[in-house]
Short mmCIF file of C-alpha atoms in Angstrom, two decimals:
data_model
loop_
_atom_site.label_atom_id
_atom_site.label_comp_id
_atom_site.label_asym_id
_atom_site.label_seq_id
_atom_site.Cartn_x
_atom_site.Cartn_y
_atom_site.Cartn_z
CA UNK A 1 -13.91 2.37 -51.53
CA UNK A 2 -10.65 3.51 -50.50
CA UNK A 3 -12.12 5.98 -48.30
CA UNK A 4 -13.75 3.13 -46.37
CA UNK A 5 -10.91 1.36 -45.91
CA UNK A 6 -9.40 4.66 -44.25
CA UNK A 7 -11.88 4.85 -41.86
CA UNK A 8 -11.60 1.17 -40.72
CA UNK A 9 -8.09 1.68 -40.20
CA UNK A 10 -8.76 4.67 -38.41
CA UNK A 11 -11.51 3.37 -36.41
CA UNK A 12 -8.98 0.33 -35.71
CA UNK A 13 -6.16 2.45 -34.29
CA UNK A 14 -8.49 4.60 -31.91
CA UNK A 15 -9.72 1.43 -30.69
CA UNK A 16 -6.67 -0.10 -29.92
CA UNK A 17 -5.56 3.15 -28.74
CA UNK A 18 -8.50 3.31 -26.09
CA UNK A 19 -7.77 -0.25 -24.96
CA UNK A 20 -4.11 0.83 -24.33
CA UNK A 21 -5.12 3.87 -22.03
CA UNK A 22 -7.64 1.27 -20.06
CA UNK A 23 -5.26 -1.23 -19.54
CA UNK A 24 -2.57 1.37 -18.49
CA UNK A 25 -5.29 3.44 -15.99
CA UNK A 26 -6.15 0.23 -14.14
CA UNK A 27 -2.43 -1.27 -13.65
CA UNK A 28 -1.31 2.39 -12.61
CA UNK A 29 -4.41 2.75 -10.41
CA UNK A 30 -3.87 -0.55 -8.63
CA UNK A 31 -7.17 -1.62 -9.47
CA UNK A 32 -6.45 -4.72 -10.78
CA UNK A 33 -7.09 -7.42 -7.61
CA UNK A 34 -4.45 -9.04 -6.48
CA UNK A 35 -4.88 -13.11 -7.64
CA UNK A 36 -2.65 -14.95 -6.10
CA UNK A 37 -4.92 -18.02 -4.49
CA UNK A 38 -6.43 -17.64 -1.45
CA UNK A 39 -5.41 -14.93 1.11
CA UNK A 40 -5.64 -14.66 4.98
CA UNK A 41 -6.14 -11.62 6.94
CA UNK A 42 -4.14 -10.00 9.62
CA UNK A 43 -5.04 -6.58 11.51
CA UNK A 44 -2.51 -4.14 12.73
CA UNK A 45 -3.02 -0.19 14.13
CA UNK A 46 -1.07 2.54 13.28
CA UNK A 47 -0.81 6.59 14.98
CA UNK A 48 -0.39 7.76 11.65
CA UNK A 49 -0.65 5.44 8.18
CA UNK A 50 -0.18 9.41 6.00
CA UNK A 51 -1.61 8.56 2.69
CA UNK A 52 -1.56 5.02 2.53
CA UNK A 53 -4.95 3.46 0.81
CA UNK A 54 -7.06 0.28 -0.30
CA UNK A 55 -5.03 -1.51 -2.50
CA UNK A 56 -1.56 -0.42 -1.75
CA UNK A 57 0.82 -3.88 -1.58
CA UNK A 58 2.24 -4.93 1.54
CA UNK A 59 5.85 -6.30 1.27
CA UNK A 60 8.08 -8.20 2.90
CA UNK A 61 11.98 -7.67 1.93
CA UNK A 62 10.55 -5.97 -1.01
CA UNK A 63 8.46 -8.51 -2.47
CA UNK A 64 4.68 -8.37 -2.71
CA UNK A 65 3.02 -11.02 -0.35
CA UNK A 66 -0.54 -9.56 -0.24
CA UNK A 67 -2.09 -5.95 -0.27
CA UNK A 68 -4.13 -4.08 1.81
CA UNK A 69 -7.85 -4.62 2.14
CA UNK A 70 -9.13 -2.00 4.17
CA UNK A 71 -8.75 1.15 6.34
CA UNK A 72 -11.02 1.84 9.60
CA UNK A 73 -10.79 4.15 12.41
CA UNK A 74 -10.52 2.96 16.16
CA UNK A 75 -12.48 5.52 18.12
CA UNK A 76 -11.26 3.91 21.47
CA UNK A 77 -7.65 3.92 20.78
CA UNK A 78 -7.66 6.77 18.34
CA UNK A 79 -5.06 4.60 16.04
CA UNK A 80 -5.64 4.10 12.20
CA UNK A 81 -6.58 -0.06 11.88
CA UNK A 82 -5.46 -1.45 8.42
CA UNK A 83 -6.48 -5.02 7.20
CA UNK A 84 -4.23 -6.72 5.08
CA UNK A 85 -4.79 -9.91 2.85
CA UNK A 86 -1.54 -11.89 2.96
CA UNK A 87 -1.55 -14.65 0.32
CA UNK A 88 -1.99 -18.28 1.49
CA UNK A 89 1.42 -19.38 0.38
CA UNK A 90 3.29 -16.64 2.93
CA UNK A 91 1.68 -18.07 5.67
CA UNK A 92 5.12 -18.73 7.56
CA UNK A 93 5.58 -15.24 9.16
CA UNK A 94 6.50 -15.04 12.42
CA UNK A 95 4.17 -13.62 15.00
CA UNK A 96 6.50 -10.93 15.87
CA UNK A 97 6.33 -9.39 12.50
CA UNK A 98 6.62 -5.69 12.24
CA UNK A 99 4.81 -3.71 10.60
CA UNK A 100 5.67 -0.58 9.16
CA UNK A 101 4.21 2.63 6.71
CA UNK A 102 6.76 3.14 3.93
CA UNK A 103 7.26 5.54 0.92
CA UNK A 104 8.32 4.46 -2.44
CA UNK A 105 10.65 6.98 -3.17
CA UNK A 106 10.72 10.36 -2.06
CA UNK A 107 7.21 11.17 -2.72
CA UNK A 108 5.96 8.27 -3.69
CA UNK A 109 2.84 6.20 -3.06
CA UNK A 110 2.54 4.60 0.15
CA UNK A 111 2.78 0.48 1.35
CA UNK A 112 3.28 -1.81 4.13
CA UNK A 113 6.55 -3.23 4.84
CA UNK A 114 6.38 -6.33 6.75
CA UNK A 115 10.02 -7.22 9.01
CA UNK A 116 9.89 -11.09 9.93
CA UNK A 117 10.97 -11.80 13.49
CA UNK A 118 12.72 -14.83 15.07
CA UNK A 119 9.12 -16.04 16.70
CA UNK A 120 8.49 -19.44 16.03
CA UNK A 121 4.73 -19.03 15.92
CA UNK A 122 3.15 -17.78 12.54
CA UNK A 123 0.74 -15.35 11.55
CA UNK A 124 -2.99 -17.10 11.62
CA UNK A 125 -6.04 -15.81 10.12
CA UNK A 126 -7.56 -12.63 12.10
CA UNK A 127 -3.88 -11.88 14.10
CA UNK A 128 -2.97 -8.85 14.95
CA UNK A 129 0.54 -7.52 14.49
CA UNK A 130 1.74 -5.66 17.80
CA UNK A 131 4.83 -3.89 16.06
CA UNK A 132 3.90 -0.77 14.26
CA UNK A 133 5.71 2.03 13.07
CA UNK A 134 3.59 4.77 11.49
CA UNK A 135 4.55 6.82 8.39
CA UNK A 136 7.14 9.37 8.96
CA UNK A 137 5.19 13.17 7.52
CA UNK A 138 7.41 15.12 5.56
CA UNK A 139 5.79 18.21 7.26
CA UNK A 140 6.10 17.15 10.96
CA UNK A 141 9.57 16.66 10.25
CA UNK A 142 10.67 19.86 8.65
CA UNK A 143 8.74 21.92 10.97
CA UNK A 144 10.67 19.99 14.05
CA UNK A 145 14.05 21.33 12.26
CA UNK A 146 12.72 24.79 11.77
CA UNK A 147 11.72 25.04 15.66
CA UNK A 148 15.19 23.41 16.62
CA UNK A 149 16.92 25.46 14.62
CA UNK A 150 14.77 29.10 15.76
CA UNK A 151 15.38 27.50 19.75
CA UNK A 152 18.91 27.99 18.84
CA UNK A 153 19.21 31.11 16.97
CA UNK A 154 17.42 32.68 20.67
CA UNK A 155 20.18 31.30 23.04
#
């Protein structure tokens, strides 16, 4: 009998245990949607977006607003298009918004910034932000600093 009750407990706790790892993969995995009512859509195109993806949040002064909803490729422009899904109660930004890839951290995961302007016309369903500035690549950098610096050590 009390061997029984052992392996209830037991069986409890690995249970429990498992439900604590889900829970914990899908809020670190940013697979949990985000619900906040209903969302509208706006487009913008980047040169680079580095290793931004589906699902990363879009901010504005730090603050989640909406997230991003999905990733295409232009093949006339050549530019990286992202959709975002603002939520419905942010739907004051300006129309001169910019739009920018970010890093959380040093290396951390990538998201959109949004910068408000002064425009007084808003962001409407299906608008596309003009303003872009693509994500700054670690490795473009340091090799820009290692040719600057070799240009100078020939003079």
């Amino acid at each position: 009998m009390q061997s029984r009750t052992v392996e209830l407990w037991v069986g409890l706790f690995v249970a429990l245990g498992l439900a604590a790892l889900a829970f914990l993969s899908v809020r670190a995995s940013n697979l949990a949607e985000y619900r906040d009512g209903d969302a509208y859509t706006v487009v913008a195109r980047f040169d680079n977006i580095g290793s931004l993806r589906v699902r990363a949040p879009v901010t504005v002064a730090g603050v989640r607003v909406g997230r991003v909803s999905a990733i295409e490729f232009d093949d006339e422009q050549f530019k990286a298009v992202v959709k975002m899904a603002i939520t419905a109660r942010h739907d004051n930004l300006p129309l001169d918004t910019v739009a920018s890839v970010r890093t959380a951290g040093l290396i951390g995961e990538q998201f959109i910034g949004l910068d408000p302007g002064g425009a007084p016309d808003v962001l409407a369903d299906g608008d596309e932000i003009e303003i872009t500035q693509s994500a700054l690549v670690i490795e473009q950098l340091i090799g820009q600093f290692l040719y600057g610096q070799a240009a100078k050590g020939s003079e």
